[in-house]
PDB file of C-alpha atoms in Angstrom:
ATOM      1  CA  MET A  16      28.209  11.885   6.494  1.00 67.00           C
ATOM      2  CA  SER A  17      30.460   9.071   7.673  1.00 78.00           C
ATOM      3  CA  PRO A  18      29.361   5.476   7.218  1.00 82.00           C
ATOM      4  CA  TRP A  19      28.754   5.183  10.928  1.00 80.00           C
ATOM      5  CA  ASP A  20      26.562   8.372  11.094  1.00 80.00           C
ATOM      6  CA  PHE A  21      24.630   7.000   8.041  1.00 82.00           C
ATOM      7  CA  PHE A  22      24.168   3.712   9.970  1.00 83.00           C
ATOM      8  CA  VAL A  23      22.856   5.602  13.088  1.00 83.00           C
ATOM      9  CA  SER A  24      20.571   7.687  11.021  1.00 85.00           C
ATOM     10  CA  ILE A  25      18.930   4.568   9.717  1.00 86.00           C
ATOM     11  CA  PHE A  26      18.148   3.651  13.315  1.00 85.00           C
ATOM     12  CA  VAL A  27      16.999   7.222  14.130  1.00 84.00           C
ATOM     13  CA  ASN A  28      14.480   7.299  11.233  1.00 88.00           C
ATOM     14  CA  THR A  29      13.231   3.767  11.828  1.00 88.00           C
ATOM     15  CA  LEU A  30      12.713   4.511  15.517  1.00 87.00           C
ATOM     16  CA  LEU A  31      10.951   7.799  14.838  1.00 87.00           C
ATOM     17  CA  TRP A  32       8.753   6.313  12.104  1.00 90.00           C
ATOM     18  CA  ILE A  33       7.589   3.562  14.487  1.00 91.00           C
ATOM     19  CA  TYR A  34       7.230   6.167  17.233  1.00 89.00           C
ATOM     20  CA  ASN A  35       4.962   8.139  15.071  1.00 88.00           C
ATOM     21  CA  VAL A  36       2.922   5.098  14.049  1.00 90.00           C
ATOM     22  CA  VAL A  37       2.310   3.871  17.612  1.00 91.00           C
ATOM     23  CA  GLY A  38       0.999   7.183  18.916  1.00 88.00           C
ATOM     24  CA  GLN A  39       4.249   8.609  20.028  1.00 87.00           C
ATOM     25  CA  GLN A  40       5.165   6.099  22.642  1.00 90.00           C
ATOM     26  CA  PHE A  41       8.893   5.872  22.512  1.00 89.00           C
ATOM     27  CA  GLY A  42       9.059   2.769  24.811  1.00 91.00           C
ATOM     28  CA  VAL A  43       6.727   0.814  22.602  1.00 93.00           C
ATOM     29  CA  ALA A  44       8.747   1.998  19.513  1.00 92.00           C
ATOM     30  CA  ILE A  45      11.896   0.591  21.044  1.00 91.00           C
ATOM     31  CA  ILE A  46      10.152  -2.726  21.745  1.00 93.00           C
ATOM     32  CA  LEU A  47       8.852  -3.011  18.275  1.00 94.00           C
ATOM     33  CA  PHE A  48      12.211  -1.881  16.818  1.00 90.00           C
ATOM     34  CA  THR A  49      13.862  -4.722  18.866  1.00 89.00           C
ATOM     35  CA  ILE A  50      11.498  -7.212  17.250  1.00 91.00           C
ATOM     36  CA  LEU A  51      12.415  -5.912  13.843  1.00 89.00           C
ATOM     37  CA  ILE A  52      16.093  -6.310  14.667  1.00 85.00           C
ATOM     38  CA  ARG A  53      15.435  -9.918  15.699  1.00 82.00           C
ATOM     39  CA  VAL A  54      13.650 -10.516  12.333  1.00 84.00           C
ATOM     40  CA  VAL A  55      16.516  -9.042  10.343  1.00 81.00           C
ATOM     41  CA  THR A  56      19.231 -11.079  12.259  1.00 76.00           C
ATOM     42  CA  TRP A  57      17.184 -14.252  11.910  1.00 73.00           C
ATOM     43  CA  PRO A  58      19.743 -15.852   9.526  1.00 71.00           C
ATOM     44  CA  LEU A  59      22.480 -15.377  12.068  1.00 68.00           C
ATOM     45  CA  ASN A  60      20.316 -16.937  14.770  1.00 66.00           C
ATOM     46  CA  GLY A  61      19.397 -19.754  12.425  1.00 66.00           C
ATOM     47  CA  ALA A  62      23.130 -20.443  11.875  1.00 66.00           C
ATOM     48  CA  GLN A  63      23.633 -20.386  15.609  1.00 66.00           C
ATOM     49  CA  LEU A  64      20.904 -23.000  16.128  1.00 67.00           C
ATOM     50  CA  LYS A  65      22.219 -25.232  13.337  1.00 69.00           C
ATOM     51  CA  SER A  66      25.727 -25.100  14.739  1.00 68.00           C
ATOM     52  CA  SER A  67      24.575 -25.762  18.374  1.00 66.00           C
ATOM     53  CA  LYS A  68      22.468 -28.789  17.222  1.00 68.00           C
ATOM     54  CA  ALA A  69      25.478 -30.202  15.256  1.00 72.00           C
ATOM     55  CA  MET A  70      27.702 -29.755  18.293  1.00 70.00           C
ATOM     56  CA  GLN A  71      25.181 -31.509  20.456  1.00 67.00           C
ATOM     57  CA  ASP A  72      24.909 -34.446  18.008  1.00 72.00           C
ATOM     58  CA  MET A  73      28.568 -34.759  17.888  1.00 74.00           C
ATOM     59  CA  GLN A  74      28.657 -35.550  21.542  1.00 69.00           C
ATOM     60  CA  ASN A  75      26.785 -38.718  20.831  1.00 70.00           C
ATOM     61  CA  ASP A  76      28.913 -39.675  17.794  1.00 74.00           C
ATOM     62  CA  LYS A  77      30.672 -42.933  18.443  1.00 79.00           C
ATOM     63  CA  ASP A  78      33.870 -41.892  16.502  1.00 80.00           C
ATOM     64  CA  TRP A  79      34.093 -38.746  18.587  1.00 78.00           C
ATOM     65  CA  GLN A  80      33.642 -40.763  21.761  1.00 78.00           C
ATOM     66  CA  ALA A  81      36.368 -43.112  20.762  1.00 84.00           C
ATOM     67  CA  ILE A  82      38.685 -40.185  20.001  1.00 83.00           C
ATOM     68  CA  GLN A  83      37.902 -38.733  23.453  1.00 80.00           C
ATOM     69  CA  LYS A  84      38.931 -41.996  25.131  1.00 83.00           C
ATOM     70  CA  LYS A  85      42.024 -42.444  22.924  1.00 84.00           C
ATOM     71  CA  TYR A  86      43.363 -38.908  23.650  1.00 82.00           C
ATOM     72  CA  ALA A  87      41.959 -38.459  27.138  1.00 78.00           C
ATOM     73  CA  LYS A  88      45.480 -37.719  28.474  1.00 82.00           C
ATOM     74  CA  ASP A  89      46.679 -35.585  25.538  1.00 82.00           C
ATOM     75  CA  LYS A  90      44.551 -32.441  25.588  1.00 80.00           C
ATOM     76  CA  GLU A  91      46.375 -30.757  22.755  1.00 84.00           C
ATOM     77  CA  LYS A  92      45.837 -33.712  20.479  1.00 84.00           C
ATOM     78  CA  LEU A  93      42.216 -33.977  21.495  1.00 82.00           C
ATOM     79  CA  ALA A  94      41.640 -30.267  20.654  1.00 82.00           C
ATOM     80  CA  GLN A  95      43.273 -30.829  17.216  1.00 83.00           C
ATOM     81  CA  GLU A  96      41.117 -33.785  16.487  1.00 82.00           C
ATOM     82  CA  GLN A  97      38.070 -31.882  17.669  1.00 81.00           C
ATOM     83  CA  MET A  98      38.867 -29.044  15.229  1.00 82.00           C
ATOM     84  CA  ARG A  99      39.398 -31.589  12.417  1.00 84.00           C
ATOM     85  CA  ILE A 100      35.922 -33.064  13.024  1.00 81.00           C
ATOM     86  CA  TYR A 101      34.444 -29.585  13.155  1.00 79.00           C
ATOM     87  CA  LYS A 102      35.945 -28.908   9.771  1.00 80.00           C
ATOM     88  CA  GLU A 103      34.800 -32.243   8.260  1.00 79.00           C
ATOM     89  CA  LYS A 104      31.270 -31.701   9.465  1.00 74.00           C
ATOM     90  CA  GLY A 105      31.169 -28.096   8.628  1.00 73.00           C
ATOM     91  CA  ILE A 106      30.650 -26.874  12.080  1.00 73.00           C
ATOM     92  CA  ASN A 107      31.661 -23.330  13.118  1.00 69.00           C
ATOM     93  CA  PRO A 108      32.579 -23.622  16.802  1.00 65.00           C
ATOM     94  CA  PHE A 109      32.265 -19.934  17.331  1.00 64.00           C
ATOM     95  CA  SER A 110      29.003 -19.310  15.554  1.00 62.00           C
ATOM     96  CA  SER A 111      27.091 -19.568  18.930  1.00 59.00           C
ATOM     97  CA  CYS A 112      28.894 -16.371  19.911  1.00 62.00           C
ATOM     98  CA  LEU A 113      28.440 -14.588  16.603  1.00 63.00           C
ATOM     99  CA  PRO A 114      24.971 -13.168  17.252  1.00 62.00           C
ATOM    100  CA  THR A 115      26.143 -11.725  20.543  1.00 62.00           C
ATOM    101  CA  LEU A 116      29.100 -10.073  18.908  1.00 68.00           C
ATOM    102  CA  ILE A 117      27.041  -8.741  16.059  1.00 68.00           C
ATOM    103  CA  GLN A 118      24.781  -7.189  18.649  1.00 68.00           C
ATOM    104  CA  LEU A 119      27.589  -4.862  19.933  1.00 75.00           C
ATOM    105  CA  PRO A 120      27.564  -2.339  17.026  1.00 81.00           C
ATOM    106  CA  VAL A 121      23.725  -2.406  17.176  1.00 77.00           C
ATOM    107  CA  ILE A 122      23.916  -1.565  20.907  1.00 75.00           C
ATOM    108  CA  PHE A 123      26.166   1.400  20.267  1.00 82.00           C
ATOM    109  CA  ALA A 124      24.061   2.528  17.270  1.00 82.00           C
ATOM    110  CA  LEU A 125      20.870   2.223  19.275  1.00 78.00           C
ATOM    111  CA  TYR A 126      22.418   4.132  22.232  1.00 78.00           C
ATOM    112  CA  GLN A 127      23.321   7.042  19.830  1.00 80.00           C
ATOM    113  CA  SER A 128      19.933   6.944  18.109  1.00 80.00           C
ATOM    114  CA  ILE A 129      18.088   7.202  21.377  1.00 78.00           C
ATOM    115  CA  THR A 130      20.169  10.045  22.679  1.00 75.00           C
ATOM    116  CA  ARG A 131      20.026  11.756  19.334  1.00 76.00           C
ATOM    117  CA  SER A 132      16.272  11.290  19.067  1.00 77.00           C
ATOM    118  CA  LEU A 133      15.620  12.647  22.508  1.00 73.00           C
ATOM    119  CA  ALA A 134      17.677  15.755  21.596  1.00 68.00           C
ATOM    120  CA  THR A 135      18.192  17.228  25.050  1.00 63.00           C
ATOM    121  CA  THR A 136      20.610  19.943  23.881  1.00 67.00           C
ATOM    122  CA  PRO A 137      20.403  22.522  20.975  1.00 68.00           C
ATOM    123  CA  LEU A 138      23.354  20.704  19.270  1.00 70.00           C
ATOM    124  CA  ALA A 139      21.638  17.423  19.554  1.00 69.00           C
ATOM    125  CA  LEU A 140      18.479  19.039  18.130  1.00 71.00           C
ATOM    126  CA  LEU A 141      20.466  20.313  15.122  1.00 72.00           C
ATOM    127  CA  GLN A 142      22.026  16.798  14.579  1.00 72.00           C
ATOM    128  CA  LEU A 143      18.568  15.321  14.786  1.00 74.00           C
ATOM    129  CA  THR A 144      17.057  17.606  12.199  1.00 74.00           C
ATOM    130  CA  ARG A 145      19.913  16.691   9.837  1.00 73.00           C
ATOM    131  CA  SER A 146      19.363  12.986  10.361  1.00 74.00           C
ATOM    132  CA  ILE A 147      15.562  12.845   9.871  1.00 77.00           C
ATOM    133  CA  GLY A 148      14.298  11.926   6.397  1.00 76.00           C
ATOM    134  CA  SER A 149      11.902  14.106   4.487  1.00 76.00           C
ATOM    135  CA  PHE A 150       9.135  11.482   5.056  1.00 77.00           C
ATOM    136  CA  LEU A 151       8.833  12.577   8.670  1.00 78.00           C
ATOM    137  CA  ASP A 152       7.358  15.724  10.030  1.00 77.00           C
ATOM    138  CA  VAL A 153       9.892  17.005  12.553  1.00 69.00           C
ATOM    139  CA  SER A 154       7.614  19.601  14.045  1.00 71.00           C
ATOM    140  CA  ALA A 155       5.059  16.969  14.903  1.00 74.00           C
ATOM    141  CA  LEU A 156       7.607  14.650  16.603  1.00 75.00           C
ATOM    142  CA  ILE A 157       9.786  16.939  18.553  1.00 74.00           C
ATOM    143  CA  PRO A 158      10.212  16.940  21.455  1.00 73.00           C
ATOM    144  CA  LEU A 159       9.817  13.166  21.940  1.00 78.00           C
ATOM    145  CA  ASN A 160       7.738  11.662  24.674  1.00 83.00           C
ATOM    146  CA  SER A 161      10.444   9.964  26.745  1.00 84.00           C
ATOM    147  CA  LYS A 162       8.226   8.696  29.433  1.00 89.00           C
ATOM    148  CA  PHE A 163       7.508   4.947  29.590  1.00 89.00           C
ATOM    149  CA  LEU A 164       6.087   3.184  32.625  1.00 88.00           C
ATOM    150  CA  TRP A 165       8.160   4.632  35.560  1.00 87.00           C
ATOM    151  CA  MET A 166      11.140   5.530  33.474  1.00 86.00           C
ATOM    152  CA  ASN A 167      12.614   8.409  31.569  1.00 87.00           C
ATOM    153  CA  LEU A 168      13.981   6.616  28.541  1.00 87.00           C
ATOM    154  CA  GLY A 169      16.692   9.289  28.169  1.00 83.00           C
ATOM    155  CA  LEU A 170      18.099   8.695  31.609  1.00 84.00           C
ATOM    156  CA  PRO A 171      19.582   5.746  33.496  1.00 88.00           C
ATOM    157  CA  GLU A 172      16.806   3.718  35.270  1.00 86.00           C
ATOM    158  CA  GLY A 173      16.536   3.474  38.927  1.00 85.00           C
ATOM    159  CA  ILE A 174      13.794   3.026  41.684  1.00 85.00           C
ATOM    160  CA  PRO A 175      14.272   5.688  44.417  1.00 83.00           C
ATOM    161  CA  LEU A 176      15.512   4.334  47.667  1.00 81.00           C
ATOM    162  CA  PRO A 177      14.517   5.642  51.215  1.00 82.00           C
ATOM    163  CA  PHE A 178      18.180   6.311  51.921  1.00 81.00           C
ATOM    164  CA  ASP A 179      21.255   7.596  49.831  1.00 78.00           C
ATOM    165  CA  VAL A 180      23.675   5.090  48.409  1.00 77.00           C
ATOM    166  CA  SER A 181      26.744   6.741  46.882  1.00 77.00           C
ATOM    167  CA  TRP A 182      27.372   4.066  44.340  1.00 75.00           C
ATOM    168  CA  LEU A 183      23.653   3.931  43.275  1.00 79.00           C
ATOM    169  CA  PRO A 184      22.988   7.582  42.405  1.00 77.00           C
ATOM    170  CA  ASN A 185      19.869   6.715  40.389  1.00 80.00           C
ATOM    171  CA  GLY A 186      18.325   4.382  42.936  1.00 84.00           C
ATOM    172  CA  PHE A 187      17.743   0.620  42.845  1.00 87.00           C
ATOM    173  CA  PRO A 188      18.845  -0.539  39.362  1.00 88.00           C
ATOM    174  CA  SER A 189      16.005  -3.008  38.701  1.00 91.00           C
ATOM    175  CA  LEU A 190      16.270  -3.087  34.873  1.00 93.00           C
ATOM    176  CA  ALA A 191      20.094  -3.444  34.997  1.00 93.00           C
ATOM    177  CA  ILE A 192      19.672  -6.515  37.268  1.00 94.00           C
ATOM    178  CA  ILE A 193      16.997  -7.936  34.901  1.00 95.00           C
ATOM    179  CA  VAL A 194      19.264  -7.310  31.898  1.00 94.00           C
ATOM    180  CA  ALA A 195      22.099  -9.274  33.516  1.00 94.00           C
ATOM    181  CA  ILE A 196      19.853 -12.166  34.524  1.00 94.00           C
ATOM    182  CA  THR A 197      18.110 -12.539  31.131  1.00 93.00           C
ATOM    183  CA  THR A 198      21.428 -12.241  29.238  1.00 90.00           C
ATOM    184  CA  TYR A 199      22.872 -14.996  31.379  1.00 88.00           C
ATOM    185  CA  ILE A 200      19.850 -17.202  30.907  1.00 87.00           C
ATOM    186  CA  GLN A 201      19.805 -16.676  27.163  1.00 84.00           C
ATOM    187  CA  THR A 202      23.577 -17.309  26.821  1.00 81.00           C
ATOM    188  CA  LYS A 203      23.453 -20.613  28.955  1.00 79.00           C
ATOM    189  CA  LEU A 204      20.373 -21.846  27.123  1.00 77.00           C
ATOM    190  CA  THR A 205      22.208 -21.574  23.782  1.00 69.00           C
ATOM    191  CA  THR A 206      25.461 -23.264  24.915  1.00 66.00           C
ATOM    192  CA  PRO A 207      25.738 -26.864  23.686  1.00 59.00           C
ATOM    193  CA  PRO A 208      26.922 -29.572  26.234  1.00 57.00           C
ATOM    194  CA  THR A 209      30.508 -30.644  26.259  1.00 56.00           C
ATOM    195  CA  THR A 210      32.743 -33.379  27.691  1.00 52.00           C
ATOM    196  CA  ASN A 211      35.963 -31.934  26.453  1.00 52.00           C
ATOM    197  CA  PRO A 212      37.631 -29.538  28.991  1.00 53.00           C
ATOM    198  CA  ASN A 213      39.893 -28.267  26.156  1.00 51.00           C
ATOM    199  CA  ASP A 214      36.930 -27.426  23.874  1.00 53.00           C
ATOM    200  CA  GLN A 215      37.746 -23.879  22.521  1.00 54.00           C
ATOM    201  CA  SER A 216      34.157 -23.081  21.618  1.00 55.00           C
ATOM    202  CA  ALA A 217      32.913 -24.216  25.114  1.00 57.00           C
ATOM    203  CA  ALA A 218      35.700 -22.070  26.677  1.00 60.00           C
ATOM    204  CA  MET A 219      34.568 -19.034  24.701  1.00 61.00           C
ATOM    205  CA  SER A 220      30.908 -19.641  25.432  1.00 61.00           C
ATOM    206  CA  GLY A 221      31.679 -19.927  29.142  1.00 65.00           C
ATOM    207  CA  MET A 222      33.578 -16.651  29.152  1.00 70.00           C
ATOM    208  CA  MET A 223      30.738 -14.990  27.210  1.00 69.00           C
ATOM    209  CA  SER A 224      28.056 -16.329  29.784  1.00 70.00           C
ATOM    210  CA  ILE A 225      30.051 -14.425  32.425  1.00 80.00           C
ATOM    211  CA  TYR A 226      31.345 -11.279  30.663  1.00 82.00           C
ATOM    212  CA  MET A 227      28.195 -10.406  28.573  1.00 85.00           C
ATOM    213  CA  PRO A 228      25.720 -10.230  31.422  1.00 90.00           C
ATOM    214  CA  LEU A 229      28.152  -8.085  33.363  1.00 90.00           C
ATOM    215  CA  LEU A 230      28.830  -5.838  30.325  1.00 88.00           C
ATOM    216  CA  LEU A 231      25.168  -5.436  29.346  1.00 89.00           C
ATOM    217  CA  GLY A 232      24.263  -4.880  32.889  1.00 90.00           C
ATOM    218  CA  TRP A 233      26.817  -2.077  33.184  1.00 91.00           C
ATOM    219  CA  PHE A 234      25.453  -0.645  30.029  1.00 88.00           C
ATOM    220  CA  ALA A 235      21.947  -0.627  31.452  1.00 89.00           C
ATOM    221  CA  LEU A 236      23.162   0.845  34.729  1.00 89.00           C
ATOM    222  CA  THR A 237      25.048   3.654  33.028  1.00 88.00           C
ATOM    223  CA  PHE A 238      23.368   4.587  29.742  1.00 86.00           C
ATOM    224  CA  PRO A 239      19.781   5.660  28.992  1.00 86.00           C
ATOM    225  CA  SER A 240      17.119   3.169  30.157  1.00 89.00           C
ATOM    226  CA  GLY A 241      15.817   2.926  26.630  1.00 88.00           C
ATOM    227  CA  LEU A 242      18.810   0.784  26.008  1.00 87.00           C
ATOM    228  CA  ALA A 243      17.896  -1.469  28.930  1.00 91.00           C
ATOM    229  CA  VAL A 244      14.386  -1.880  27.356  1.00 92.00           C
ATOM    230  CA  TYR A 245      16.071  -3.047  24.069  1.00 89.00           C
ATOM    231  CA  PHE A 246      18.224  -5.560  26.018  1.00 90.00           C
ATOM    232  CA  ILE A 247      15.452  -7.061  28.003  1.00 93.00           C
ATOM    233  CA  THR A 248      13.094  -7.358  24.952  1.00 92.00           C
ATOM    234  CA  SER A 249      15.884  -8.877  22.831  1.00 88.00           C
ATOM    235  CA  ASN A 250      16.825 -11.426  25.548  1.00 89.00           C
ATOM    236  CA  LEU A 251      13.202 -12.418  26.164  1.00 91.00           C
ATOM    237  CA  LEU A 252      12.630 -12.869  22.470  1.00 88.00           C
ATOM    238  CA  GLY A 253      15.708 -14.961  22.089  1.00 83.00           C
ATOM    239  CA  ILE A 254      14.853 -17.233  25.015  1.00 86.00           C
ATOM    240  CA  LEU A 255      11.313 -17.590  23.589  1.00 86.00           C
ATOM    241  CA  GLN A 256      12.684 -18.386  20.127  1.00 79.00           C
ATOM    242  CA  TYR A 257      14.993 -21.178  21.410  1.00 77.00           C
ATOM    243  CA  ALA A 258      12.237 -22.542  23.676  1.00 79.00           C
ATOM    244  CA  LEU A 259       9.651 -22.731  20.874  1.00 78.00           C
ATOM    245  CA  MET A 260      12.139 -24.441  18.513  1.00 71.00           C
ATOM    246  CA  GLY A 261      12.917 -27.041  21.246  1.00 71.00           C
ATOM    247  CA  ARG A 262      16.590 -26.029  21.143  1.00 66.00           C
ATOM    248  CA  ALA A 263      16.898 -24.455  24.676  1.00 65.00           C
ATOM    249  CA  ASN A 264      19.398 -26.417  26.803  1.00 66.00           C
ATOM    250  CA  TRP A 265      17.465 -25.924  30.118  1.00 72.00           C
ATOM    251  CA  ARG A 266      19.883 -28.286  31.902  1.00 70.00           C
ATOM    252  CA  ASN A 267      22.636 -25.832  31.364  1.00 68.00           C
ATOM    253  CA  LEU A 268      21.106 -23.423  33.923  1.00 71.00           C
ATOM    254  CA  LEU A 269      21.939 -26.049  36.627  1.00 67.00           C
ATOM    255  CA  PRO A 270      25.511 -26.679  38.106  1.00 62.00           C
ATOM    256  CA  GLY A 271      27.202 -29.254  35.931  1.00 56.00           C
ATOM    257  CA  GLY A 272      24.387 -29.078  33.330  1.00 54.00           C
ATOM    258  CA  ASN A 273      26.774 -28.346  30.574  1.00 54.00           C
ATOM    259  CA  LYS A 274      27.721 -32.055  30.402  1.00 54.00           C
ATOM    260  CA  PRO A 275      25.743 -34.253  27.989  1.00 49.00           C
ATOM    261  CA  ALA A 276      23.159 -36.532  29.492  1.00 45.00           C
ATOM    262  CA  VAL A 277      24.254 -40.165  29.981  1.00 43.00           C
ATOM    263  CA  THR A 278      22.410 -42.474  27.638  1.00 41.00           C
ATOM    264  CA  GLY A 279      22.008 -46.120  28.073  1.00 39.00           C
TER     265      GLY A 279
END
């Protein structure tokens, strides 16, 4: 078994164990599994919060404001000075993007674990039986109950339309839209304000706030709807986490909200 297959098998066994505990409700199992993933990745999220707070505090630092004025017309020098201050203060400018990047292998592993768990083909069923640990009773779990609300978690989600749309074969993609919106909101809420147009971390965060909602929305549109349930749950938990800790930058949702508030 390759390292990747071993990684996916951990996801499969965890999902099926939760599925068995909650009365064989696969949608509920995915939601609880998402909460578990959030708990495990808490140190990464904590580092993200710490870095974002340090970057926000830096905007009010008098030395940094003086440097901004001094090199206002020299963007290259301003960027060099900014990176120097980041290093002195122990700030990782890219840590705000790290949890999102770490999520990508989790997404692919979860996609494979969902499709493997549902075992819609004889080959998939064989792979599943080889992945399940001895602590689970395969005969009592298979086939899985893939129904959750109006969805079949093994298929892309879509609400039937009264007319055919060639580029929406599965119907109206409500979950894909919710995934894109909640991903955008979470990304914007965790982006610190900046006054430096040459800020590399701000530039990366800006790109992530555009590309990630589109990418995850496309995943939700194309892949099994169980993945969309994971995305939405993870995004809502992230938004709630930042809000409860008072770290959510709500102004960033407004046009021009990424600029620091003017203080008297």
